[in-house]
Short mmCIF file of C-alpha atoms in Angstrom, two decimals:
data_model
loop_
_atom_site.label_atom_id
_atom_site.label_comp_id
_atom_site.label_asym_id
_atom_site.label_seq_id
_atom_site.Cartn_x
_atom_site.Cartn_y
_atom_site.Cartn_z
CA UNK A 1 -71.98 4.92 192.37
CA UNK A 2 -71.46 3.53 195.89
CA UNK A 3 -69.00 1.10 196.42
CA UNK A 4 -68.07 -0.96 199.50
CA UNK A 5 -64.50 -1.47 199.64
CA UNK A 6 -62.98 -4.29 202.43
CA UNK A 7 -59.25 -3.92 203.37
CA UNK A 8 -56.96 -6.45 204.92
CA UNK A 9 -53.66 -5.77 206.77
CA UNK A 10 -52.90 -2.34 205.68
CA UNK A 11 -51.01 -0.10 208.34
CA UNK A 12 -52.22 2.86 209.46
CA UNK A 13 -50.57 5.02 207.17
CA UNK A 14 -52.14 3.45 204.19
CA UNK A 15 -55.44 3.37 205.85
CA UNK A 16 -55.50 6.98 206.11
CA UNK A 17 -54.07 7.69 202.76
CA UNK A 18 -56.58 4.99 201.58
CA UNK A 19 -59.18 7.26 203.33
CA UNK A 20 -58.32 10.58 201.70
CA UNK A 21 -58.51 9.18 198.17
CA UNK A 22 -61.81 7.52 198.52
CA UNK A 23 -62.44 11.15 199.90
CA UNK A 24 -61.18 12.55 196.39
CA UNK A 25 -63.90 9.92 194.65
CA UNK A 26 -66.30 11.93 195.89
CA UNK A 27 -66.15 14.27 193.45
CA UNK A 28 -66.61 11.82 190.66
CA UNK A 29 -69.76 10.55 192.15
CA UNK A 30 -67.85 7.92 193.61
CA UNK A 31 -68.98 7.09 197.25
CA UNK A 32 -67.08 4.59 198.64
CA UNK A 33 -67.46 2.79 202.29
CA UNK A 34 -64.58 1.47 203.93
CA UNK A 35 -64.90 -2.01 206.08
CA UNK A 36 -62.58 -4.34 207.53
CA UNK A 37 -62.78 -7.38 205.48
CA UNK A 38 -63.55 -10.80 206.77
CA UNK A 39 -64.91 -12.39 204.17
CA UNK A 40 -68.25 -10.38 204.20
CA UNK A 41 -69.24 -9.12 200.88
CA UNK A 42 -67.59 -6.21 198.95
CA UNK A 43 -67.21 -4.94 195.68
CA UNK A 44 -63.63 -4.84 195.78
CA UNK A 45 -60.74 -5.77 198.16
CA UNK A 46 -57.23 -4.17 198.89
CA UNK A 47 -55.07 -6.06 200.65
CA UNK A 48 -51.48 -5.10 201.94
CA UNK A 49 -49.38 -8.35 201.08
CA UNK A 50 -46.62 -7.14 203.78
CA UNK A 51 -49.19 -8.89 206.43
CA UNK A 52 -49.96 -12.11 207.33
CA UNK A 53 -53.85 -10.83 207.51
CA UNK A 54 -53.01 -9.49 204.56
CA UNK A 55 -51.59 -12.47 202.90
CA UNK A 56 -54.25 -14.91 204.21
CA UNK A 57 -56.86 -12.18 202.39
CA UNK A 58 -55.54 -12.28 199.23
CA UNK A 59 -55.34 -15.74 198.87
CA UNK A 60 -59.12 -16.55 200.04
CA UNK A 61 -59.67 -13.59 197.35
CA UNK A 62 -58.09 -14.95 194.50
CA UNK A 63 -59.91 -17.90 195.14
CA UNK A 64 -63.35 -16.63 194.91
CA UNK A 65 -62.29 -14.58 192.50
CA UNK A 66 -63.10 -11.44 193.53
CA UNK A 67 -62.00 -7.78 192.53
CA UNK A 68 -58.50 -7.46 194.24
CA UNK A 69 -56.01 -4.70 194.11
CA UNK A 70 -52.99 -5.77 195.61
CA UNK A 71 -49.82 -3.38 198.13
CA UNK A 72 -47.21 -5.78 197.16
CA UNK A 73 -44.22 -6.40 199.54
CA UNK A 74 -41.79 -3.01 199.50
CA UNK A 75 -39.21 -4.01 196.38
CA UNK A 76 -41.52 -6.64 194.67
CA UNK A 77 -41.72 -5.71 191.09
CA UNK A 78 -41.66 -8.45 189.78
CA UNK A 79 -45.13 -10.89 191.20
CA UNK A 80 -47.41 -9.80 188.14
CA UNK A 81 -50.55 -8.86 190.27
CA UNK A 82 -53.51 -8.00 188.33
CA UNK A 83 -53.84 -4.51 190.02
CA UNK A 84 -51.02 -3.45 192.20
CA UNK A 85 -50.90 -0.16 194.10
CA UNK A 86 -47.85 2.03 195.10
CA UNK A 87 -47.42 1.76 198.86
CA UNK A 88 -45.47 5.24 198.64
CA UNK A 89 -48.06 6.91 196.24
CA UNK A 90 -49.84 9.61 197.11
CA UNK A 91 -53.61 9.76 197.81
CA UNK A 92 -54.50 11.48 194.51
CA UNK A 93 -52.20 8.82 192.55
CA UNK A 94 -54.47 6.15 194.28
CA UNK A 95 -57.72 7.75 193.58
CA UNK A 96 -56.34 7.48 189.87
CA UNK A 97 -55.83 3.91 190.14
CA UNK A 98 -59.45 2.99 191.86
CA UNK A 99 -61.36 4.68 189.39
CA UNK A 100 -59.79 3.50 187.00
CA UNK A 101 -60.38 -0.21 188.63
CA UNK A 102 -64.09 0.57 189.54
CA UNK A 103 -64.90 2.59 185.80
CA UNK A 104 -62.96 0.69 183.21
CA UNK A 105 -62.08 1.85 179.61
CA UNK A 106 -64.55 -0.09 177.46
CA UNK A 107 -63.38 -2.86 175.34
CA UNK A 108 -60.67 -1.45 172.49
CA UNK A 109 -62.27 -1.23 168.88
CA UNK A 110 -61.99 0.19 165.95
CA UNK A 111 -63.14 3.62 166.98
CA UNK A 112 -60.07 3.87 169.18
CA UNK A 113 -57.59 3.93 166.05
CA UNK A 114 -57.65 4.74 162.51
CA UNK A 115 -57.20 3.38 159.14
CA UNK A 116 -55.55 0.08 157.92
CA UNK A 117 -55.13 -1.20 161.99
CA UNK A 118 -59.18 0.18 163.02
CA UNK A 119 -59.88 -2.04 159.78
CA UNK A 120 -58.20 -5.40 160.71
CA UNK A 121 -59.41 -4.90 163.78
CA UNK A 122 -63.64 -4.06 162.63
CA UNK A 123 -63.05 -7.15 160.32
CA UNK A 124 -61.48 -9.60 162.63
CA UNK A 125 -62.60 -13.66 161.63
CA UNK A 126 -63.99 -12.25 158.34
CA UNK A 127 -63.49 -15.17 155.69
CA UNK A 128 -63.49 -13.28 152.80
CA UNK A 129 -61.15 -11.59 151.01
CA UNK A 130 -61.37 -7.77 151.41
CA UNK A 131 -59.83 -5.08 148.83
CA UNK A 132 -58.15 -2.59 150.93
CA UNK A 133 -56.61 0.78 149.12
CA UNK A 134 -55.15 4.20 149.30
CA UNK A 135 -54.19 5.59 145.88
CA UNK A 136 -52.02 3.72 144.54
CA UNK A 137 -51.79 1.17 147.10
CA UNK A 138 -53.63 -1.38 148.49
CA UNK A 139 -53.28 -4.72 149.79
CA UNK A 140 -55.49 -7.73 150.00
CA UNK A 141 -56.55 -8.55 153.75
CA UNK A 142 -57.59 -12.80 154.75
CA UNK A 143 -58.42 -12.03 158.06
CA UNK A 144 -59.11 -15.98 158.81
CA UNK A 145 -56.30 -16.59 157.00
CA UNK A 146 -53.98 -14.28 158.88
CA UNK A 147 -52.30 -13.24 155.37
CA UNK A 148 -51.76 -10.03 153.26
CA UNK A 149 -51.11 -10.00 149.69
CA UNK A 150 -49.57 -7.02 147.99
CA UNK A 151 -48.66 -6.16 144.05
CA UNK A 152 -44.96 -6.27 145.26
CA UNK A 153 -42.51 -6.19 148.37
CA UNK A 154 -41.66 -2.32 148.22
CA UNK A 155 -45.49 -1.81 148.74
CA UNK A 156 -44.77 -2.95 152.50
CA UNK A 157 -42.99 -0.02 153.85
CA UNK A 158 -45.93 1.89 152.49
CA UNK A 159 -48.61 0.41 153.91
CA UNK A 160 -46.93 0.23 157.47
CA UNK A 161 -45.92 4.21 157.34
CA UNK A 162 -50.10 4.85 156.47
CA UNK A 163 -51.27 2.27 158.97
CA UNK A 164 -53.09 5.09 160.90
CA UNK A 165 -54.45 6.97 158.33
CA UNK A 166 -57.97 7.35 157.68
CA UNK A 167 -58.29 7.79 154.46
CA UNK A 168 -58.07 4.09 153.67
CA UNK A 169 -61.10 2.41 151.92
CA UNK A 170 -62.34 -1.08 152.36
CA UNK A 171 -64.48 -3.62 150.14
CA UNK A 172 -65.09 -7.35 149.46
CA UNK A 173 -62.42 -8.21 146.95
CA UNK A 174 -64.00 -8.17 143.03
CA UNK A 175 -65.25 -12.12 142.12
CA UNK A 176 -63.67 -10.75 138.86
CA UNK A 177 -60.69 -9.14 140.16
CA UNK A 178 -59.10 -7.38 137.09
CA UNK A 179 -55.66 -7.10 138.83
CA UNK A 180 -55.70 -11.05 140.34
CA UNK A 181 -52.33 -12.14 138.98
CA UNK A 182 -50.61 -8.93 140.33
CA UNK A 183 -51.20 -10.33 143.93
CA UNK A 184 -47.89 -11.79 144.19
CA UNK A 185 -46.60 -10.72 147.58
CA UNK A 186 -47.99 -12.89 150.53
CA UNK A 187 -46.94 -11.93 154.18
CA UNK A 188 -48.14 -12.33 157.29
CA UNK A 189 -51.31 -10.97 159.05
CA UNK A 190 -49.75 -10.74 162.20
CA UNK A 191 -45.57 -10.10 161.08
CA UNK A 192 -46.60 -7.22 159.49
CA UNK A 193 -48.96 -5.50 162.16
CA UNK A 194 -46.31 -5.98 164.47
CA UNK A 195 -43.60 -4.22 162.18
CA UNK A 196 -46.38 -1.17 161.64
CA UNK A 197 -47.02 -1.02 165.16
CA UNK A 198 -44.09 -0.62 166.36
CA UNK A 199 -43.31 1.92 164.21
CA UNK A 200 -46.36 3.69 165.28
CA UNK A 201 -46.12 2.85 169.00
CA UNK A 202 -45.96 6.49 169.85
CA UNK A 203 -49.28 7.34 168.40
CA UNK A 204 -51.05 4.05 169.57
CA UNK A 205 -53.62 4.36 172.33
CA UNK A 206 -52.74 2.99 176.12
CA UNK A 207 -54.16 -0.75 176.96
CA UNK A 208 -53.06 0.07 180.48
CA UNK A 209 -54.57 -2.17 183.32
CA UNK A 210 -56.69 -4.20 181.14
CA UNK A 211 -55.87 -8.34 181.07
CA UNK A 212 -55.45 -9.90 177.28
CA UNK A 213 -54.36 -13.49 176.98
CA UNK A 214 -53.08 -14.86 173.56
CA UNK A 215 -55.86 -17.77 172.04
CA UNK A 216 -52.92 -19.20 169.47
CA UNK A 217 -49.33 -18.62 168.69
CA UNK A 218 -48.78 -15.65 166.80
CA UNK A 219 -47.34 -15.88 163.18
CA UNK A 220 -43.79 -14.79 163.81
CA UNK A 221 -41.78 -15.82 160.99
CA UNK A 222 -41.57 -12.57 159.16
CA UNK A 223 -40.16 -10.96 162.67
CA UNK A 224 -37.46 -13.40 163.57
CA UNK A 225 -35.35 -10.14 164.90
CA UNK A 226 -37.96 -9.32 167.44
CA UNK A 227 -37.00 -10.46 170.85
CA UNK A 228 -38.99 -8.55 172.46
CA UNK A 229 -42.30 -10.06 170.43
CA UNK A 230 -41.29 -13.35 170.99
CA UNK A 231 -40.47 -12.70 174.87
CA UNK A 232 -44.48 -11.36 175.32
CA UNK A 233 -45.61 -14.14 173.08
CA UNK A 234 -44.07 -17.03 175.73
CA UNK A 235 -45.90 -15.17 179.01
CA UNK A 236 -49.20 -14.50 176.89
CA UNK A 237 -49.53 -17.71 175.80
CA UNK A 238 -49.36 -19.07 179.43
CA UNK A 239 -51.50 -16.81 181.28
CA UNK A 240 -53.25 -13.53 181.28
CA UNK A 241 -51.30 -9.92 181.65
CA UNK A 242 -51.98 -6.06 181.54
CA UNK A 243 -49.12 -4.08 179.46
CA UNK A 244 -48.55 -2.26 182.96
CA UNK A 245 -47.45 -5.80 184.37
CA UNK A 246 -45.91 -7.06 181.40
CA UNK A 247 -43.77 -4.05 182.06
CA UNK A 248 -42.72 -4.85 185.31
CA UNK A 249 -42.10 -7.84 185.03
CA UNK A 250 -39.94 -8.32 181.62
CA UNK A 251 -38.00 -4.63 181.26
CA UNK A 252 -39.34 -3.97 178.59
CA UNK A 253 -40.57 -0.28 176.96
CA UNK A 254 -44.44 0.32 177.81
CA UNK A 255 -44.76 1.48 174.16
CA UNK A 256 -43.08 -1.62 172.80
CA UNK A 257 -45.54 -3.71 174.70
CA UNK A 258 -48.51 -1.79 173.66
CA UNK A 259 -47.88 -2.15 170.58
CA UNK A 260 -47.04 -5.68 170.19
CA UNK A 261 -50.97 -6.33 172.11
CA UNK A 262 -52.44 -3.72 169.89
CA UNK A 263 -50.85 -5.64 166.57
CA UNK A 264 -52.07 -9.41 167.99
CA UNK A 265 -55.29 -7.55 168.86
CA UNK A 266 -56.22 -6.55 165.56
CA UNK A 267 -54.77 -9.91 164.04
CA UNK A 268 -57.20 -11.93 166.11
CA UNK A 269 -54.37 -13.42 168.33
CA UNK A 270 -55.04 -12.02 171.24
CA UNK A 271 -58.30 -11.66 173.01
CA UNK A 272 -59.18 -9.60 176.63
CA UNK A 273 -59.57 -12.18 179.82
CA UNK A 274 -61.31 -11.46 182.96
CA UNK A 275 -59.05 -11.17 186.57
CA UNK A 276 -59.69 -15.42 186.75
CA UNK A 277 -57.34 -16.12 184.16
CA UNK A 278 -54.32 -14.53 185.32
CA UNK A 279 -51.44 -16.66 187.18
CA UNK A 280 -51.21 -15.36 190.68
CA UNK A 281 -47.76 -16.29 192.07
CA UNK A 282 -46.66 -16.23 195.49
CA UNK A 283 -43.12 -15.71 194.75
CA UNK A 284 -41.77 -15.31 191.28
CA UNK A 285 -41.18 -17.52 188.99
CA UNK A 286 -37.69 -19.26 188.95
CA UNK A 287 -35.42 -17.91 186.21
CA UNK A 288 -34.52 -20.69 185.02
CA UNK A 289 -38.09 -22.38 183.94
CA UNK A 290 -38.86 -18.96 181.98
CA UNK A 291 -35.42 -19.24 180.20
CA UNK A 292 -35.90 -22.73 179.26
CA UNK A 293 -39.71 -22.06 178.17
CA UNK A 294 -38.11 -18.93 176.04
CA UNK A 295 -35.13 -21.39 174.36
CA UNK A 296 -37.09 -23.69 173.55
CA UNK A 297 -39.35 -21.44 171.38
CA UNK A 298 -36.51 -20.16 170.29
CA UNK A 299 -35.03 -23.24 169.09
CA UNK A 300 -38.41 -24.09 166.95
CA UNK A 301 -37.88 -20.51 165.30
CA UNK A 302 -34.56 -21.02 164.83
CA UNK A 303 -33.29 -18.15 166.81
CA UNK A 304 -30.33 -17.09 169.42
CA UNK A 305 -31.39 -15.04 172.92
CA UNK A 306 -29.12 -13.39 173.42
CA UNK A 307 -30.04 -13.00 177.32
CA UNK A 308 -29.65 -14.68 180.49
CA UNK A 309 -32.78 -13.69 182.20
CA UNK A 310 -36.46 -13.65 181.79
#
């Protein structure tokens, strides 16, 4: 792979650092050429934000929409940049990050977890109602619906502690179902991969750097408790974020975030969106706008925050 990589207002010190870990590339059959950039044609850009050149970069970058990783100003953790690199890091730690910029993971699926969560996510939009069992338990998945029946409420709990099991089994739902009136237990699609996820968040695979973007409100009503899930539903409905951002930006645990996309993932909430959908912002947003935004949904789900801050 060769790569030409442009740079704009980095110092000297992260030019050379810069230089070594393209040098480390090179092992990874990574060759990359380094050029000033003024607006000539590259395959990705860094920029150091700290500069005016720098600065004036970015913003002709984000404009054309071109790759951009991003040396935010020394303190800034909160501007959610769609790739930012540590201006302290080491050379290796920034090899890390360009390869993973210039090879990305491939799309999540259902290969990258097991059981009930690889299911809902293989069947996402599917209109028809699918038997889903292990044993003695089972469930009834309406993917387009975004609703799962059980035989009764204790059968929850079970299916969320075997959500990542593989020895689940999946087929269209009987036209003759002999057990139809036992369905009597209707929950939310999305409520209840958000419970299971969370409880599984250890075990869940990393969405890292990647950008999702929620397509519709999330069905929150069985997870009124969950701050946090309503806190990452208010910035994902607005504009596009990694989980590494989302991080930054809101305080919140990495796993906690993970697991939240991984649950609106599989539910068919939330969808992956290229680097021209995030919100670039200058300076961060005021405190106040994000608190109002968050009361208001708040208000319509008739909960309390019980924060002052974004």
């Amino acid at each position: 792979m060769h790569i030409k990589l442009g740079t704009a207002g980095l110092s000297e010190a992260l030019e050379l650092r810069l230089s070594l870990a393209c040098g480390l590339l090179a092992a990874s059959q990574i060759h990359i050429e380094i050029q000033d950039w003024r607006g000539n044609e590259s395959d990705l850009l860094i920029v150091d934000i700290d500069s005016g050149h720098g600065r004036l970069a970015y913003e002709m970058a984000t404009r054309r929409k071109l790759p951009l990783m991003v040396f935010p100003r020394s303190g800034d953790n909160e501007t959610p940049y769609t790739s930012r690199l540590d201006r302290d890091a080491p050379a290796a730690a920034i090899a890390r990050a360009l390869q993973e910029k210039l090879q990305p993971a491939s799309e999540p699926s259902s290969d990258d977890v097991q059981g009930l969560l690889g299911i809902c996510i293989r069947e996402s939009g599917c209109n028809q109602d699918l038997l889903v069992k292990r044993g003695n338990i089972g469930m009834i998945l309406r993917h387009a619906a975004g609703r799962i029946l059980t035989r009764s409420v204790s059968d929850l709990p079970a299916l969320e502690a075997r959500l990542l099991e593989n020895t689940w089994l999946c087929m269209a739902r009987p036209a003759n179902d002999p057990y139809a009136n036992e369905w009597l237990v209707s929950r939310s699609l999305e409520s209840f991969l958000i419970k299971a996820c969370m409880r599984h968040q250890a075990s869940l695979p990393s969405l890292g750097g990647k950008l999702y973007r929620l397509t519709r409100w999330p069905d929150l009503g069985g997870v009124t408790e969950n701050e946090e899930a309503l806190r990452l539903s208010a910035l994902l409905q607005r504009s596009a974020w990694s989980a590494d951002t989302l991080a930054q930006h809101t305080g919140i645990a990495t796993g906690c975030i993970n697991a939240f996309l991984w649950a609106t993932l599989a539910s068919g909430a939330l969808a992956c969106a290229d680097e021209s959908a995030v919100a670039f912002m200058v300076q961060p947003a005021p405190t106040t706008l994000s608190s109002s935004l968050l009361q208001r949904v708040a208000r319509h789900f008739g909960l309390k925050l019980g924060y002052s801050h974004a």
